[in-house]
Amino acid sequence: MTFLDVRDLHVHFPTDDGVVKAVDGLSFTVHRGRTLGIVGESGSGKSVTSLSVMGLHRRSAVRLSGEVLLDGTELLHADPEEVRRLRGRTMAMIFQDPLSAMHPLYTVGRQIVEAYRVHNPVSRKAARAHAIDLLARVGIPHPAKRVDDYPHQFSGGMRQRAMIAMALANDPQLLIADEPTTALDVTVQAQILDLIRDLQEEFHTAVVLITHDLGVVAEIADDILVMYAGRAVEYGAAETVFRKPEHPYTWGLLGSMPRLDRAVRDRLQPIKGTPPSLIRVPPGCAFHPRCPYNGRGGIPCATEVPSGTIACHLPHPERVRLAPTL
Ligand code: SF4
Ligand code: MG
């Protein structure tokens, strides 16, 4: 069943230099027990999308349109009080940098206790027992002792686990993880991804995993949404998107994955140039200034915005023919 349903989301920020179109007509769904990976370079609109779902934009600074339905409840235009109640209880978020989410002067245990007690009228003692249980669940050794440590006394990987414990304090049904492993070394990265996957199986959580690294989502996503300049360029089952991608931008992303086989990587062209300014998004296909197939066979790349789950004007048979197989 669809748990999160985002429809035609637009997130625009008016500035002195013009309107920043951070997200421009984005739609996707996430089911309970499933993981959607949202992938793209920085500035593609991934984080802005998650902040919109969580209701974390200052409303006076942003123009929002579209719909964000959480289990059928529309959040984008809902009473901020209601969204605040859902945040931390029904939906929770983990970030790249646990220190930004944790208070340096409070023990890890106290922060989990407070996250829990905001939504549950239980005694401190019961909440503390819950915190210790959560720390154990996310794989922190000696949780009954570590619960009284401060964030700086934890290693990077352990802090990430503690933040996940905090996010899980109220058994959220939607977990948004924004670059949760980017700052970690490869071994710890794999452990954290395993942890997210295990917890998801246990709690049947809907997970949105945001990353610039296609390799990370290939490991645990059921579906993949590739974003470019605030729009979806490719959206489909992870198996298909990863093994047989059809959008030239996705090919480029694969080409920049370090852990790919040399043989495959050599056939892919890494993306040249940089992402566009979101104030002056190129007309037509926003990717056209960087795309090696721009205008091929007279297709209207520079003038018409392509639509569909694979937003590209190349005819389907040609995309299939050109696609690298992994
Ligand atoms: Fe490239 Fe044109 Fe497809 Fe855009 S629409 S990705 S420019 S071929
Ligand atoms: Mg980001």
Tab-separated table of C-alpha atoms and ligand atoms in Angstrom:
chain	number	residue	atom	x	y	z
A	1	MET	CA	0.000	0.000	0.000
A	2	THR	CA	1.217	3.492	-0.822
A	3	PHE	CA	2.321	5.249	2.334
A	4	LEU	CA	3.918	8.384	0.921
A	5	ASP	CA	2.486	9.887	-2.235
A	6	VAL	CA	4.156	13.013	-3.620
A	7	ARG	CA	2.291	14.600	-6.523
A	8	ASP	CA	3.575	17.305	-8.808
A	9	LEU	CA	5.649	18.929	-6.062
A	10	HIS	CA	7.066	22.389	-6.788
A	11	VAL	CA	9.395	24.084	-4.314
A	12	HIS	CA	10.421	27.566	-5.415
A	13	PHE	CA	12.434	30.104	-3.451
A	14	PRO	CA	12.081	33.740	-4.531
A	15	THR	CA	15.408	35.591	-4.235
A	16	ASP	CA	16.761	38.968	-5.304
A	17	ASP	CA	18.377	37.326	-8.344
A	18	GLY	CA	15.266	35.444	-9.423
A	19	VAL	CA	13.238	32.408	-8.456
A	20	VAL	CA	15.245	29.335	-7.470
A	21	LYS	CA	13.276	26.386	-8.825
A	22	ALA	CA	14.705	23.790	-6.437
A	23	VAL	CA	12.012	21.230	-7.184
A	24	ASP	CA	9.895	21.574	-10.300
A	25	GLY	CA	7.071	19.072	-10.784
A	26	LEU	CA	8.180	15.955	-8.941
A	27	SER	CA	5.992	12.882	-8.331
A	28	PHE	CA	6.785	9.591	-6.620
A	29	THR	CA	5.348	7.042	-4.197
A	30	VAL	CA	6.778	4.895	-1.414
A	31	HIS	CA	5.102	1.804	0.027
A	32	ARG	CA	5.384	0.438	3.559
A	33	GLY	CA	8.309	-1.909	3.846
A	34	ARG	CA	9.902	-0.539	0.678
A	35	THR	CA	12.876	1.708	0.009
A	36	LEU	CA	12.991	4.450	-2.575
A	37	GLY	CA	16.448	5.706	-3.459
A	38	ILE	CA	16.596	9.323	-4.651
A	39	VAL	CA	19.833	9.953	-6.533
A	40	GLY	CA	21.447	12.971	-8.134
A	41	GLU	CA	24.336	15.401	-7.905
A	42	SER	CA	24.267	18.030	-5.175
A	43	GLY	CA	21.846	20.793	-6.066
A	44	SER	CA	19.474	18.438	-7.888
A	45	GLY	CA	16.696	19.000	-5.325
A	46	LYS	CA	16.994	15.807	-3.265
A	47	SER	CA	17.353	17.388	0.153
A	48	VAL	CA	14.819	20.115	-0.583
A	49	THR	CA	12.338	17.359	-1.437
A	50	SER	CA	12.871	15.643	1.913
A	51	LEU	CA	12.567	18.912	3.830
A	52	SER	CA	9.267	19.560	2.029
A	53	VAL	CA	7.923	16.155	3.027
A	54	MET	CA	8.988	16.743	6.629
A	55	GLY	CA	7.434	20.229	6.628
A	56	LEU	CA	10.757	21.830	7.549
A	57	HIS	CA	10.756	24.840	5.230
A	58	ARG	CA	10.070	28.270	6.607
A	59	ARG	CA	6.794	28.898	4.853
A	60	SER	CA	7.345	32.600	4.359
A	61	ALA	CA	10.529	31.874	2.359
A	62	VAL	CA	9.145	29.320	-0.037
A	63	ARG	CA	6.419	28.817	-2.628
A	64	LEU	CA	5.073	25.286	-2.416
A	65	SER	CA	2.575	23.597	-4.699
A	66	GLY	CA	1.447	20.065	-5.389
A	67	GLU	CA	0.519	17.474	-2.785
A	68	VAL	CA	2.347	15.433	-0.171
A	69	LEU	CA	0.059	12.666	1.083
A	70	LEU	CA	1.223	10.719	4.117
A	71	ASP	CA	-1.029	7.728	4.598
A	72	GLY	CA	-3.749	9.757	2.881
A	73	THR	CA	-3.246	12.985	4.879
A	74	GLU	CA	-2.154	16.018	2.854
A	75	LEU	CA	0.806	17.676	4.563
A	76	LEU	CA	2.023	20.393	2.245
A	77	HIS	CA	-0.784	22.786	3.118
A	78	ALA	CA	-1.706	21.285	6.484
A	79	ASP	CA	-1.689	23.105	9.817
A	80	PRO	CA	1.996	23.345	10.865
A	81	GLU	CA	0.976	22.030	14.314
A	82	GLU	CA	-0.351	18.849	12.769
A	83	VAL	CA	2.806	18.389	10.701
A	84	ARG	CA	4.895	18.931	13.816
A	85	ARG	CA	2.956	16.185	15.604
A	86	LEU	CA	3.596	13.757	12.766
A	87	ARG	CA	7.288	14.631	12.639
A	88	GLY	CA	9.257	12.414	14.963
A	89	ARG	CA	6.292	10.132	15.490
A	90	THR	CA	4.966	8.986	12.123
A	91	MET	CA	7.932	10.244	10.099
A	92	ALA	CA	11.528	10.747	11.122
A	93	MET	CA	14.730	11.796	9.449
A	94	ILE	CA	18.422	11.003	9.685
A	95	PHE	CA	21.147	13.207	8.272
A	96	GLN	CA	24.717	12.978	7.035
A	97	ASP	CA	26.051	14.760	10.086
A	98	PRO	CA	24.735	13.407	13.407
A	99	LEU	CA	26.326	16.289	15.282
A	100	SER	CA	23.986	18.725	13.585
A	101	ALA	CA	21.000	16.696	14.792
A	102	MET	CA	22.243	16.087	18.336
A	103	HIS	CA	22.783	18.503	21.143
A	104	PRO	CA	26.462	18.475	22.172
A	105	LEU	CA	25.747	19.223	25.833
A	106	TYR	CA	23.148	16.518	26.463
A	107	THR	CA	23.883	12.823	26.824
A	108	VAL	CA	22.821	10.570	23.980
A	109	GLY	CA	20.363	8.864	26.322
A	110	ARG	CA	18.724	12.100	27.376
A	111	GLN	CA	18.158	13.065	23.729
A	112	ILE	CA	16.504	9.753	22.922
A	113	VAL	CA	14.416	9.985	26.092
A	114	GLU	CA	13.215	13.448	25.099
A	115	ALA	CA	12.439	12.444	21.516
A	116	TYR	CA	10.347	9.622	22.945
A	117	ARG	CA	8.590	11.552	25.711
A	118	VAL	CA	7.452	14.344	23.363
A	119	HIS	CA	4.982	11.855	21.929
A	120	ASN	CA	4.570	9.368	24.787
A	121	PRO	CA	3.458	10.189	28.322
A	122	VAL	CA	5.751	7.737	30.087
A	123	SER	CA	8.028	8.057	33.115
A	124	ARG	CA	11.678	9.023	32.688
A	125	LYS	CA	12.628	5.608	33.936
A	126	ALA	CA	10.542	3.811	31.322
A	127	ALA	CA	11.861	6.155	28.624
A	128	ARG	CA	15.435	5.483	29.705
A	129	ALA	CA	14.861	1.738	29.473
A	130	HIS	CA	13.463	2.326	25.976
A	131	ALA	CA	16.575	4.356	25.055
A	132	ILE	CA	18.887	1.573	26.198
A	133	ASP	CA	16.829	-0.931	24.250
A	134	LEU	CA	17.059	1.254	21.111
A	135	LEU	CA	20.838	1.653	21.463
A	136	ALA	CA	21.117	-2.127	21.689
A	137	ARG	CA	18.889	-2.520	18.655
A	138	VAL	CA	21.120	-0.298	16.501
A	139	GLY	CA	24.173	-2.260	17.574
A	140	ILE	CA	25.824	-0.060	20.204
A	141	PRO	CA	27.888	-2.245	22.549
A	142	HIS	CA	27.281	-1.873	26.309
A	143	PRO	CA	24.189	0.308	25.758
A	144	ALA	CA	23.394	0.586	29.475
A	145	LYS	CA	26.732	2.309	29.943
A	146	ARG	CA	26.920	4.265	26.669
A	147	VAL	CA	23.480	5.778	27.254
A	148	ASP	CA	25.108	8.303	29.604
A	149	ASP	CA	27.833	9.313	27.148
A	150	TYR	CA	27.860	12.604	25.260
A	151	PRO	CA	27.781	12.617	21.441
A	152	HIS	CA	31.481	13.557	21.203
A	153	GLN	CA	32.385	10.404	23.127
A	154	PHE	CA	31.033	8.276	20.259
A	155	SER	CA	32.930	7.446	17.051
A	156	GLY	CA	31.420	8.686	13.757
A	157	GLY	CA	29.785	5.343	12.987
A	158	MET	CA	28.454	4.956	16.541
A	159	ARG	CA	27.065	8.486	16.438
A	160	GLN	CA	25.273	7.647	13.225
A	161	ARG	CA	23.780	4.601	14.962
A	162	ALA	CA	22.747	6.749	17.929
A	163	MET	CA	21.017	9.201	15.598
A	164	ILE	CA	19.174	6.301	13.974
A	165	ALA	CA	18.119	5.147	17.458
A	166	MET	CA	16.812	8.645	18.146
A	167	ALA	CA	14.895	8.680	14.853
A	168	LEU	CA	13.396	5.282	15.687
A	169	ALA	CA	12.307	6.304	19.188
A	170	ASN	CA	8.635	6.404	18.197
A	171	ASP	CA	8.561	3.597	15.603
A	172	PRO	CA	8.123	5.951	12.641
A	173	GLN	CA	6.357	4.545	9.622
A	174	LEU	CA	8.384	6.698	7.252
A	175	LEU	CA	12.125	7.174	7.619
A	176	ILE	CA	13.971	9.668	5.430
A	177	ALA	CA	17.743	9.222	5.364
A	178	ASP	CA	19.653	12.054	3.686
A	179	GLU	CA	23.197	10.958	2.781
A	180	PRO	CA	23.306	8.816	5.942
A	181	THR	CA	26.616	7.174	5.094
A	182	THR	CA	28.473	9.838	3.119
A	183	ALA	CA	30.809	10.846	5.943
A	184	LEU	CA	31.647	7.268	6.921
A	185	ASP	CA	34.320	4.877	5.698
A	186	VAL	CA	33.257	2.050	3.415
A	187	THR	CA	33.045	-0.670	6.092
A	188	VAL	CA	30.955	1.406	8.483
A	189	GLN	CA	28.877	2.580	5.510
A	190	ALA	CA	27.954	-1.022	4.708
A	191	GLN	CA	27.083	-1.695	8.353
A	192	ILE	CA	24.778	1.311	8.531
A	193	LEU	CA	23.016	0.300	5.307
A	194	ASP	CA	22.571	-3.235	6.700
A	195	LEU	CA	21.158	-1.743	9.856
A	196	ILE	CA	18.623	0.374	7.966
A	197	ARG	CA	17.610	-2.676	5.945
A	198	ASP	CA	17.202	-4.875	9.053
A	199	LEU	CA	15.196	-2.259	10.917
A	200	GLN	CA	12.995	-1.788	7.888
A	201	GLU	CA	12.270	-5.501	7.739
A	202	GLU	CA	11.479	-5.561	11.430
A	203	PHE	CA	9.254	-2.471	11.504
A	204	HIS	CA	7.952	-2.515	7.926
A	205	THR	CA	8.978	1.121	7.573
A	206	ALA	CA	8.764	3.054	4.314
A	207	VAL	CA	12.266	4.393	3.658
A	208	VAL	CA	13.467	7.225	1.430
A	209	LEU	CA	17.227	7.085	0.997
A	210	ILE	CA	18.802	10.194	-0.508
A	211	THR	CA	22.308	9.998	-1.914
A	212	HIS	CA	24.608	11.185	-4.670
A	213	ASP	CA	26.048	7.662	-4.839
A	214	LEU	CA	24.209	5.245	-7.112
A	215	GLY	CA	26.224	2.408	-5.555
A	216	VAL	CA	24.611	3.013	-2.171
A	217	VAL	CA	21.047	2.798	-3.484
A	218	ALA	CA	21.846	-0.194	-5.655
A	219	GLU	CA	22.486	-2.085	-2.425
A	220	ILE	CA	19.201	-1.467	-0.673
A	221	ALA	CA	16.625	0.376	-2.792
A	222	ASP	CA	13.560	-1.274	-4.286
A	223	ASP	CA	12.911	1.691	-6.555
A	224	ILE	CA	15.146	4.467	-7.803
A	225	LEU	CA	14.331	8.054	-8.697
A	226	VAL	CA	17.094	9.921	-10.498
A	227	MET	CA	16.837	13.712	-10.171
A	228	TYR	CA	18.390	16.434	-12.254
A	229	ALA	CA	17.828	20.172	-11.798
A	230	GLY	CA	14.774	19.667	-9.605
A	231	ARG	CA	13.049	17.164	-11.870
A	232	ALA	CA	12.828	13.400	-12.151
A	233	VAL	CA	14.722	12.108	-15.181
A	234	GLU	CA	14.403	8.371	-14.556
A	235	TYR	CA	12.112	6.481	-12.184
A	236	GLY	CA	11.638	2.754	-11.895
A	237	ALA	CA	12.478	-0.529	-10.199
A	238	ALA	CA	16.032	-0.520	-8.862
A	239	GLU	CA	16.921	-3.670	-10.718
A	240	THR	CA	15.970	-2.052	-14.035
A	241	VAL	CA	17.415	1.386	-13.389
A	242	PHE	CA	20.677	-0.013	-12.143
A	243	ARG	CA	21.121	-2.881	-14.608
A	244	LYS	CA	19.587	-1.317	-17.713
A	245	PRO	CA	19.269	2.442	-17.256
A	246	GLU	CA	17.677	4.341	-20.138
A	247	HIS	CA	18.395	7.993	-19.422
A	248	PRO	CA	21.692	9.515	-20.615
A	249	TYR	CA	22.088	11.298	-17.264
A	250	THR	CA	21.820	7.976	-15.412
A	251	TRP	CA	24.468	6.565	-17.757
A	252	GLY	CA	26.698	9.433	-16.771
A	253	LEU	CA	26.084	8.845	-13.053
A	254	LEU	CA	26.996	5.193	-13.495
A	255	GLY	CA	30.119	6.264	-15.335
A	256	SER	CA	31.290	8.200	-12.305
A	257	MET	CA	30.805	5.296	-9.877
A	258	PRO	CA	34.239	4.311	-8.621
A	259	ARG	CA	33.373	0.742	-7.717
A	260	LEU	CA	32.189	-0.279	-11.163
A	261	ASP	CA	34.106	-2.732	-13.292
A	262	ARG	CA	36.735	-0.991	-15.409
A	263	ALA	CA	35.335	-2.610	-18.534
A	264	VAL	CA	31.874	-1.165	-17.945
A	265	ARG	CA	33.177	2.205	-16.837
A	266	ASP	CA	35.274	2.590	-19.952
A	267	ARG	CA	32.183	2.292	-22.142
A	268	LEU	CA	30.368	5.011	-20.200
A	269	GLN	CA	31.017	8.686	-20.622
A	270	PRO	CA	31.351	10.527	-17.333
A	271	ILE	CA	29.244	13.680	-17.260
A	272	LYS	CA	31.069	16.767	-18.419
A	273	GLY	CA	30.357	20.229	-17.055
A	274	THR	CA	28.388	21.209	-13.983
A	275	PRO	CA	24.714	21.209	-12.979
A	276	PRO	CA	22.811	24.321	-14.091
A	277	SER	CA	21.815	27.265	-11.943
A	278	LEU	CA	18.333	26.613	-10.608
A	279	ILE	CA	17.483	30.241	-11.313
A	280	ARG	CA	18.194	29.784	-15.018
A	281	VAL	CA	17.351	26.174	-15.773
A	282	PRO	CA	18.072	25.458	-19.458
A	283	PRO	CA	14.932	25.310	-21.639
A	284	GLY	CA	13.663	21.958	-22.882
A	285	CYS	CA	15.562	19.064	-21.330
A	286	ALA	CA	17.537	20.679	-18.488
A	287	PHE	CA	20.356	18.222	-19.136
A	288	HIS	CA	20.782	19.151	-22.818
A	289	PRO	CA	23.910	21.352	-22.481
A	290	ARG	CA	25.751	18.370	-20.978
A	291	CYS	CA	24.203	15.525	-22.951
A	292	PRO	CA	26.202	13.818	-25.720
A	293	TYR	CA	22.935	12.931	-27.511
A	294	ASN	CA	21.481	16.453	-27.491
A	295	GLY	CA	19.507	16.992	-30.718
A	296	ARG	CA	20.457	13.605	-32.142
A	297	GLY	CA	18.303	12.772	-35.169
A	298	GLY	CA	16.496	16.133	-34.854
A	299	ILE	CA	14.925	15.462	-31.422
A	300	PRO	CA	13.741	18.701	-29.676
A	301	CYS	CA	16.046	18.546	-26.639
A	302	ALA	CA	16.641	22.287	-26.338
A	303	THR	CA	13.023	23.345	-26.775
A	304	GLU	CA	10.601	20.773	-25.357
A	305	VAL	CA	10.602	19.511	-21.765
A	306	PRO	CA	10.563	15.703	-21.944
A	307	SER	CA	8.077	13.902	-19.671
A	308	GLY	CA	7.374	10.361	-18.498
A	309	THR	CA	9.199	7.952	-16.187
A	310	ILE	CA	12.214	8.280	-18.465
A	311	ALA	CA	12.292	11.947	-19.352
A	312	CYS	CA	14.244	11.859	-22.593
A	313	HIS	CA	13.329	12.588	-26.220
A	314	LEU	CA	15.407	9.722	-27.596
A	315	PRO	CA	13.021	7.116	-29.017
A	316	HIS	CA	12.663	4.072	-26.784
A	317	PRO	CA	14.406	1.578	-29.115
A	318	GLU	CA	17.383	3.892	-29.386
A	319	ARG	CA	17.641	4.309	-25.609
A	320	VAL	CA	17.576	0.550	-25.235
A	321	ARG	CA	20.229	0.147	-27.919
A	322	LEU	CA	22.532	2.761	-26.419
A	323	ALA	CA	22.034	1.709	-22.780
A	324	PRO	CA	24.965	0.066	-21.055
A	325	THR	CA	24.112	-3.260	-19.421
A	326	LEU	CA	25.654	-3.864	-16.040
B	1	SF4	FE1	19.899	14.064	-23.876
B	1	SF4	FE2	17.924	15.024	-25.380
B	1	SF4	FE3	17.477	12.926	-23.807
B	1	SF4	FE4	17.867	15.350	-22.739
B	1	SF4	S1	16.159	14.707	-24.042
B	1	SF4	S2	18.760	13.445	-22.065
B	1	SF4	S3	19.378	16.215	-24.151
B	1	SF4	S4	18.872	13.012	-25.581
B	2	MG	MG	21.773	17.338	0.024
